[in-house]
Amino acid sequence: MQNLKQAYTTIMDDHFTDDMTITFGGQTLTYRKRTWKLEDEGKIVEKGLRYGENPGQEAALYELVNGNLSLGGCQFIEPGAALVSGIAENDLIQFGKHPGKTNLTDIDNALNILKYLMDRPCTIIVKHNNPCGVAYGTTLAESFLRAYRADRIAAFGGCVALNRTCDRETAELIAKEYFEVICAPEYDGAALDILRTKKNLRIVKISRIDTLAEYKTKRFVEFKSLTDGGIIVQQSALNIVNTKEDLKPAVCEYKGTTYSIDRLPTEKEYDDMLFGWFVEQGVTSNSVLYVKDGVTVGIGTGEQDRVGVAEIAIFKAYTKYADALCFAKHGMSYKLFELAVEKGEKAQSLLTDIDEETKANKGGIIGSAMVSDAFFPFRDGADAGLKQGVTSIIQPGGSIRDFESIIACNENKATMVFTGQRAFKH
């Protein structure tokens, strides 16, 4: 049987060509394969991606170097705007092994979200191409700490993306935990020295992070290869919501009756709903999020039914809240503390206190904004969040039964806005 640990360190062969050309009618796009000369097991090896999604899958990264594409009046991203595909050897400040596909796709999805969150210090922690903790902060260090505490469990071995220069205080906090990758626009000297003490941490500089806001209105071409070798090509999604003025108070007509929300959102609710909608752009569908005070509380991803994912996000919020509370009080995770209680090493009452506090605060959901990437087909999805103390909901609208969700919000003195656009991501 193959040594499983060795599989993760094996460099795959690379039979992908050095360049790739794609022609759309008379328009030609030219791509160049990205490779890096890095030390691997004591020798310098020039190689592109170490492997794909799993060991045993060859993979390659290509950067657009020539040509542009204009279709139907839409101008796509042009050469010279590279972010992840433009990472050069000197940007891989510390990278003991050649990057794998998941390292780069985690960075890419973090940037995909971060482009909407450039106005304040912000940290995104991504795991398996989904955010597990996202937070604003008055400082970068505060944003990291809030994002990490939002989901300490999933953050283990994740990818940290920062939208400001990584300073000493932030680096000290990051170095206390285990992460696979960190990316930032720059690192100050003290921060870099601290991060380098984590020998297995991949430290990446992406100097164009400070220009990310420019990418909000730029489209790229998406390719989806099918099992039979066919390809679906589409324009990337373009989020039309940028400010509260782009949101519409929930209103609909059903069988001759007009239903509308009783109250407009407060400024804080608008801020949280916008924050949540921006995070939603990088979450796998079906998804529901709960956010509060500029930090994610619970993130439900990739479920088949909307009420189910709303309930999963609640379960995750309770789980993460109890874990963060346990760690703050007793210096260990909830699961380890629970095990200690079972072994009789800790008092059951201490665990009960954590459970009761978590339940009383409903996992931190009270006063939060609920975010849904598509409309609620029935009111049960909205009800799931409202029962936990949600005070505002942001969703696309457009369901035949929108009136049910409006009634549910009014019954709970909550507010709701429509985006007029869904945010599916598959």
Coordinates of C-alpha atoms in Angstrom, one line a residue:
M1 CA 0.0 0.0 0.0
Q2 CA 1.3 3.5 -0.9
N3 CA 2.7 5.5 2.0
L4 CA -0.1 8.1 2.4
K5 CA 2.1 10.7 4.0
Q6 CA 4.6 10.4 1.1
A7 CA 1.7 11.0 -1.4
Y8 CA 1.3 14.5 -0.1
T9 CA 5.0 15.3 -0.6
T10 CA 5.4 13.7 -4.0
I11 CA 6.0 16.0 -6.9
M12 CA 3.7 15.0 -9.8
D13 CA 4.9 14.9 -13.4
D14 CA 3.8 17.8 -15.5
H15 CA 2.7 17.0 -19.0
F16 CA 0.9 20.2 -19.5
T17 CA 2.2 22.5 -22.3
D18 CA 4.2 25.6 -21.6
D19 CA 1.5 27.8 -23.3
M20 CA -2.2 27.6 -24.1
T21 CA -4.1 29.4 -26.8
I22 CA -7.9 29.8 -26.8
T23 CA -9.7 31.3 -29.8
F24 CA -13.2 32.8 -29.6
G25 CA -14.1 33.5 -33.2
G26 CA -11.4 36.0 -34.4
Q27 CA -10.2 36.8 -30.8
T28 CA -7.2 34.9 -29.5
L29 CA -6.1 34.6 -25.9
T30 CA -2.6 33.4 -25.0
Y31 CA -1.7 31.9 -21.7
R32 CA 1.7 31.0 -20.2
K33 CA 2.2 28.3 -17.7
R34 CA 3.5 29.5 -14.3
T35 CA 6.5 27.6 -12.8
W36 CA 8.7 28.4 -9.9
K37 CA 12.3 27.4 -8.9
L38 CA 12.0 26.3 -5.3
E39 CA 14.1 24.1 -3.0
D40 CA 12.5 20.8 -2.6
E41 CA 14.1 18.1 -0.4
G42 CA 17.5 19.8 -0.6
K43 CA 17.6 20.5 -4.3
I44 CA 16.3 23.3 -6.6
V45 CA 13.4 22.1 -8.7
E46 CA 11.6 24.1 -11.4
K47 CA 7.9 23.1 -11.3
G48 CA 4.4 24.5 -11.5
L49 CA 1.7 23.2 -9.3
R50 CA 2.8 20.3 -7.1
Y51 CA -0.5 18.5 -7.8
G52 CA -4.1 19.2 -8.4
E53 CA -7.0 18.8 -5.9
N54 CA -5.6 15.5 -4.8
P55 CA -2.2 13.8 -5.0
G56 CA -2.1 11.8 -8.2
Q57 CA -3.8 14.6 -10.2
E58 CA -1.5 16.6 -12.5
A59 CA -2.3 20.3 -12.7
A60 CA -1.0 23.5 -14.1
L61 CA -1.5 27.2 -13.5
Y62 CA -1.7 29.5 -16.5
E63 CA -1.5 33.3 -16.7
L64 CA -3.2 35.4 -19.4
V65 CA -0.3 37.2 -21.2
N66 CA -1.7 38.3 -24.5
G67 CA -5.1 39.2 -26.0
N68 CA -8.3 40.3 -24.5
L69 CA -11.9 39.3 -25.0
S70 CA -15.0 41.3 -25.8
L71 CA -18.3 39.5 -26.2
G72 CA -21.8 41.1 -26.3
G73 CA -20.5 44.4 -25.2
C74 CA -18.7 42.9 -22.2
Q75 CA -15.0 43.6 -21.8
F76 CA -13.2 40.9 -19.8
I77 CA -10.1 41.1 -17.6
E78 CA -7.1 41.9 -19.7
P79 CA -3.4 40.9 -19.4
G80 CA -1.4 42.7 -16.7
A81 CA -4.2 42.3 -14.1
A82 CA -2.9 39.0 -12.7
L83 CA -3.4 38.2 -9.0
V84 CA -2.9 34.6 -8.1
S85 CA -1.8 33.6 -11.6
G86 CA 0.8 36.3 -11.4
I87 CA 2.5 35.0 -8.2
A88 CA 6.3 35.0 -9.0
E89 CA 9.1 33.3 -7.1
N90 CA 9.9 36.4 -5.1
D91 CA 6.3 36.5 -4.0
L92 CA 6.6 33.0 -2.4
I93 CA 8.4 34.4 0.6
Q94 CA 8.3 31.1 2.3
F95 CA 7.1 28.1 0.5
G96 CA 8.8 24.9 1.4
K97 CA 7.0 22.9 -1.2
H98 CA 5.7 23.9 -4.6
P99 CA 2.1 25.2 -4.3
G100 CA -0.8 22.8 -4.9
K101 CA -4.1 23.6 -6.5
T102 CA -6.0 24.0 -3.3
N103 CA -3.4 26.5 -1.9
L104 CA -4.0 28.8 -4.8
T105 CA -7.8 28.3 -5.1
D106 CA -8.2 29.1 -1.4
I107 CA -6.2 32.4 -1.9
D108 CA -8.2 33.1 -5.0
N109 CA -11.6 32.8 -3.3
A110 CA -10.4 34.8 -0.4
L111 CA -9.5 37.6 -2.8
N112 CA -12.9 37.1 -4.6
I113 CA -14.6 38.1 -1.3
L114 CA -12.0 40.6 -0.1
K115 CA -12.5 42.8 -3.2
Y116 CA -15.7 44.0 -1.6
L117 CA -14.2 44.6 1.8
M118 CA -11.3 46.9 1.2
D119 CA -12.7 50.0 3.1
R120 CA -11.6 48.7 6.5
P121 CA -9.0 46.3 7.9
C122 CA -10.4 42.8 7.1
T123 CA -9.3 39.2 7.5
I124 CA -10.7 36.2 5.7
I125 CA -9.9 32.6 6.7
V126 CA -10.7 30.1 4.0
K127 CA -10.9 26.3 4.2
H128 CA -11.8 24.0 1.3
N129 CA -12.6 27.1 -0.8
N130 CA -15.2 28.4 1.6
P131 CA -14.8 31.1 4.1
C132 CA -15.0 29.9 7.7
G133 CA -14.4 33.2 9.4
V134 CA -14.6 36.8 8.0
A135 CA -14.3 39.9 10.0
Y136 CA -13.7 43.7 10.0
G137 CA -11.7 45.3 12.7
T138 CA -10.5 48.7 13.8
T139 CA -7.0 47.2 13.3
L140 CA -5.8 44.3 11.2
A141 CA -4.9 42.4 14.4
E142 CA -8.4 42.8 15.7
S143 CA -9.9 41.7 12.4
F144 CA -7.8 38.5 12.5
L145 CA -8.7 37.7 16.1
R146 CA -12.4 38.2 15.3
A147 CA -12.3 36.1 12.2
Y148 CA -10.4 33.3 14.0
R149 CA -12.7 33.3 16.9
A150 CA -15.7 33.0 14.6
D151 CA -14.6 29.5 13.8
R152 CA -11.5 28.2 15.6
I153 CA -12.4 24.7 14.6
A154 CA -12.5 25.1 10.8
A155 CA -9.7 27.6 10.8
F156 CA -7.1 24.9 11.7
G157 CA -4.9 24.4 8.6
G158 CA -6.7 27.1 6.7
C159 CA -5.6 30.0 4.5
V160 CA -5.5 33.5 6.0
A161 CA -5.9 36.5 3.7
L162 CA -5.3 40.1 4.9
N163 CA -6.2 43.3 3.1
R164 CA -3.5 45.4 4.8
T165 CA 0.2 45.1 5.4
C166 CA 0.8 42.3 8.0
D167 CA 2.2 44.0 11.1
R168 CA 3.9 42.6 14.1
E169 CA 0.8 42.3 16.3
T170 CA -1.1 40.5 13.6
A171 CA 1.8 38.1 12.9
E172 CA 2.1 37.3 16.6
L173 CA -1.5 36.2 16.7
I174 CA -1.3 34.2 13.5
A175 CA 1.9 32.5 14.7
K176 CA 0.1 31.1 17.8
E177 CA -2.1 28.9 15.6
Y178 CA -1.6 26.4 12.7
F179 CA -2.3 27.7 9.2
E180 CA -1.2 26.4 5.8
V181 CA -1.1 29.7 4.0
I182 CA -1.1 33.4 4.6
C183 CA -1.3 36.1 1.9
A184 CA -1.1 39.8 2.3
P185 CA -0.1 42.8 0.2
E186 CA 3.1 43.3 2.2
Y187 CA 4.8 42.3 5.5
D188 CA 6.8 44.5 7.7
G189 CA 10.2 43.2 8.9
A190 CA 9.2 42.2 12.4
A191 CA 6.1 40.4 11.1
L192 CA 8.1 38.4 8.6
D193 CA 10.6 37.3 11.2
I194 CA 7.8 36.1 13.4
L195 CA 5.9 34.2 10.7
R196 CA 9.1 32.6 9.4
T197 CA 9.4 30.7 12.7
K198 CA 6.5 28.6 11.5
K199 CA 8.5 26.5 9.1
N200 CA 5.5 24.9 7.4
L201 CA 3.6 28.2 6.8
R202 CA 3.4 29.3 3.2
I203 CA 3.9 33.0 3.2
V204 CA 2.7 34.7 0.0
K205 CA 2.8 38.3 -1.1
I206 CA 0.3 39.6 -3.6
S207 CA 1.2 43.2 -4.1
R208 CA -2.0 43.9 -6.1
I209 CA -4.3 43.3 -3.1
D210 CA -4.5 47.1 -2.6
T211 CA -6.1 47.4 -6.0
L212 CA -8.7 44.6 -5.4
A213 CA -11.6 47.1 -5.3
E214 CA -11.0 47.6 -9.1
Y215 CA -12.0 44.0 -9.7
K216 CA -15.5 44.4 -8.5
T217 CA -16.7 45.4 -11.9
K218 CA -14.4 43.2 -14.0
R219 CA -15.6 39.9 -15.5
F220 CA -13.6 36.9 -16.4
V221 CA -14.4 33.8 -18.4
E222 CA -15.4 30.7 -16.5
F223 CA -14.9 27.2 -17.9
K224 CA -16.6 24.1 -16.6
S225 CA -15.4 20.8 -18.0
L226 CA -18.0 18.0 -18.2
T227 CA -17.5 14.3 -17.6
D228 CA -17.9 13.7 -21.3
G229 CA -15.2 16.2 -22.3
G230 CA -17.6 18.9 -23.1
I231 CA -17.2 22.5 -21.8
I232 CA -19.6 25.0 -20.5
V233 CA -18.4 28.6 -20.8
Q234 CA -19.9 31.5 -18.9
Q235 CA -19.3 35.1 -17.9
S236 CA -18.3 35.4 -14.2
A237 CA -21.0 36.7 -11.9
L238 CA -21.2 40.5 -11.4
N239 CA -22.5 41.7 -8.1
I240 CA -24.9 44.6 -8.6
V241 CA -25.1 45.5 -4.8
N242 CA -22.5 47.9 -3.5
T243 CA -24.3 50.3 -1.2
K244 CA -27.5 50.4 0.8
E245 CA -29.1 52.4 -2.0
D246 CA -28.9 49.2 -4.2
L247 CA -31.1 47.3 -1.7
K248 CA -34.9 47.5 -1.9
P249 CA -37.2 47.2 1.1
A250 CA -39.1 43.9 0.8
V251 CA -42.4 44.3 -1.0
C252 CA -44.5 42.0 -3.2
E253 CA -48.0 41.5 -4.5
Y254 CA -50.0 38.3 -4.1
K255 CA -53.5 37.8 -5.3
G256 CA -54.3 41.5 -5.4
T257 CA -52.8 42.3 -2.0
T258 CA -49.6 44.2 -1.5
Y259 CA -47.3 43.0 1.3
S260 CA -44.5 45.2 2.6
I261 CA -42.0 45.2 5.4
D262 CA -43.2 47.2 8.5
R263 CA -39.9 48.9 9.2
L264 CA -36.7 49.9 7.4
P265 CA -33.3 48.7 8.5
T266 CA -31.2 50.7 10.9
E267 CA -27.7 51.8 9.7
K268 CA -26.1 49.0 11.7
E269 CA -28.4 46.5 10.0
Y270 CA -27.6 47.8 6.6
D271 CA -23.9 47.6 7.4
D272 CA -24.2 43.9 8.5
M273 CA -26.4 43.0 5.6
L274 CA -24.0 44.5 3.1
F275 CA -21.1 42.8 4.8
G276 CA -22.9 39.5 4.7
W277 CA -23.9 39.8 1.1
F278 CA -20.3 40.5 0.1
V279 CA -19.1 37.4 2.0
E280 CA -21.9 35.5 0.3
Q281 CA -20.2 36.0 -3.1
G282 CA -17.6 33.4 -2.1
V283 CA -19.8 30.8 -0.4
T284 CA -20.8 27.6 -2.2
S285 CA -24.6 27.3 -2.8
N286 CA -27.1 26.6 -1.4
S287 CA -26.0 28.8 1.5
V288 CA -27.2 30.8 4.4
L289 CA -25.1 33.1 6.6
Y290 CA -25.6 34.9 9.9
V291 CA -23.4 37.9 10.5
K292 CA -23.3 40.5 13.3
D293 CA -21.2 43.5 14.0
G294 CA -19.0 42.9 10.9
V295 CA -18.1 39.3 11.6
T296 CA -19.5 36.0 10.5
V297 CA -21.5 34.1 13.2
G298 CA -22.5 31.0 11.3
I299 CA -21.9 29.9 7.7
G300 CA -24.0 27.2 6.1
T301 CA -22.7 25.9 2.7
G302 CA -23.5 23.6 -0.1
E303 CA -26.8 22.2 1.0
Q304 CA -29.7 21.0 -1.2
D305 CA -32.5 22.7 0.7
R306 CA -32.7 26.2 2.0
V307 CA -34.3 25.6 5.4
G308 CA -31.8 22.8 5.9
V309 CA -28.8 25.1 5.3
A310 CA -30.4 27.8 7.5
E311 CA -30.6 25.2 10.3
I312 CA -27.0 23.9 9.7
A313 CA -25.7 27.5 10.0
I314 CA -27.5 27.8 13.3
F315 CA -26.0 24.5 14.5
K316 CA -22.5 25.8 13.5
A317 CA -23.1 29.1 15.2
Y318 CA -23.9 27.4 18.5
T319 CA -21.0 25.0 18.1
K320 CA -18.5 27.7 17.3
Y321 CA -19.8 30.0 20.1
A322 CA -19.5 27.3 22.7
D323 CA -16.0 26.4 21.5
A324 CA -14.8 30.0 21.6
L325 CA -16.4 30.5 25.0
C326 CA -14.8 27.3 26.4
F327 CA -11.4 28.2 25.0
A328 CA -11.6 31.7 26.5
K329 CA -12.6 30.4 30.0
H330 CA -10.6 27.1 30.2
G331 CA -7.9 27.3 27.5
M332 CA -9.1 24.3 25.6
S333 CA -11.6 23.4 22.9
Y334 CA -15.1 22.4 23.8
K335 CA -14.6 18.8 22.6
L336 CA -11.5 18.3 24.7
F337 CA -13.1 19.9 27.7
E338 CA -16.2 17.7 27.2
L339 CA -13.8 14.6 27.1
A340 CA -12.1 15.8 30.3
V341 CA -15.5 16.1 32.0
E342 CA -16.4 12.6 30.9
K343 CA -13.2 11.3 32.4
G344 CA -14.0 13.1 35.7
E345 CA -11.1 15.5 35.4
K346 CA -13.3 18.6 35.3
A347 CA -16.6 19.6 36.9
Q348 CA -19.8 18.9 34.9
S349 CA -21.2 22.2 36.2
L350 CA -18.5 24.1 34.2
L351 CA -19.6 22.4 31.0
T352 CA -23.2 23.0 31.8
D353 CA -22.5 26.7 32.3
I354 CA -21.0 26.9 28.8
D355 CA -24.0 25.1 27.3
E356 CA -26.4 27.4 29.1
E357 CA -24.6 30.6 28.2
T358 CA -24.5 29.5 24.6
K359 CA -28.2 28.7 24.6
A360 CA -29.1 31.9 26.3
N361 CA -27.1 33.9 23.7
K362 CA -28.4 31.6 20.9
G363 CA -24.9 31.1 19.6
G364 CA -24.4 34.8 19.1
I365 CA -27.2 35.0 16.5
I366 CA -29.4 37.4 18.5
G367 CA -29.4 40.7 16.7
S368 CA -27.7 39.3 13.6
A369 CA -28.4 39.6 9.9
M370 CA -29.5 36.6 7.9
V371 CA -28.1 36.3 4.4
S372 CA -29.5 33.9 1.7
D373 CA -27.9 33.5 -1.7
A374 CA -31.4 32.8 -3.3
F375 CA -35.0 33.5 -2.4
F376 CA -36.8 31.5 0.3
P377 CA -39.4 29.2 -1.5
F378 CA -41.3 29.0 1.8
R379 CA -41.2 31.0 5.0
D380 CA -39.7 28.1 7.0
G381 CA -36.2 29.2 6.0
A382 CA -36.7 32.8 7.3
D383 CA -38.5 31.4 10.4
A384 CA -35.4 29.3 11.2
G385 CA -33.3 32.5 11.6
L386 CA -36.1 34.7 13.1
K387 CA -36.6 32.1 16.0
Q388 CA -33.0 32.6 16.9
G389 CA -33.3 36.4 17.2
V390 CA -32.3 37.5 13.7
T391 CA -33.5 41.2 13.2
S392 CA -32.7 41.6 9.5
I393 CA -32.7 39.5 6.4
I394 CA -31.1 40.1 3.0
Q395 CA -32.1 37.9 0.1
P396 CA -32.7 38.2 -3.6
G397 CA -36.5 38.1 -3.5
G398 CA -38.6 36.9 -6.4
S399 CA -40.4 33.9 -4.8
I400 CA -44.1 33.4 -5.4
R401 CA -44.3 33.2 -1.6
D402 CA -42.2 36.3 -0.8
F403 CA -45.3 37.5 1.1
E404 CA -44.9 34.7 3.6
S405 CA -41.3 35.8 4.5
I406 CA -42.5 39.4 4.8
I407 CA -45.3 38.3 7.1
A408 CA -42.8 36.3 9.2
C409 CA -40.5 39.3 9.5
N410 CA -43.3 41.6 10.5
E411 CA -44.5 39.1 13.1
N412 CA -41.0 39.2 14.7
K413 CA -40.4 42.9 14.3
A414 CA -37.6 42.2 11.9
T415 CA -36.8 43.9 8.6
M416 CA -35.9 42.5 5.2
V417 CA -34.4 43.8 1.9
F418 CA -34.2 42.4 -1.6
T419 CA -31.1 42.4 -3.7
G420 CA -32.9 41.6 -6.9
Q421 CA -30.1 39.2 -7.8
R422 CA -29.2 35.8 -6.6
A423 CA -25.6 34.8 -5.8
F424 CA -25.2 31.1 -6.7
K425 CA -21.7 29.7 -6.7
H426 CA -21.1 26.1 -7.7

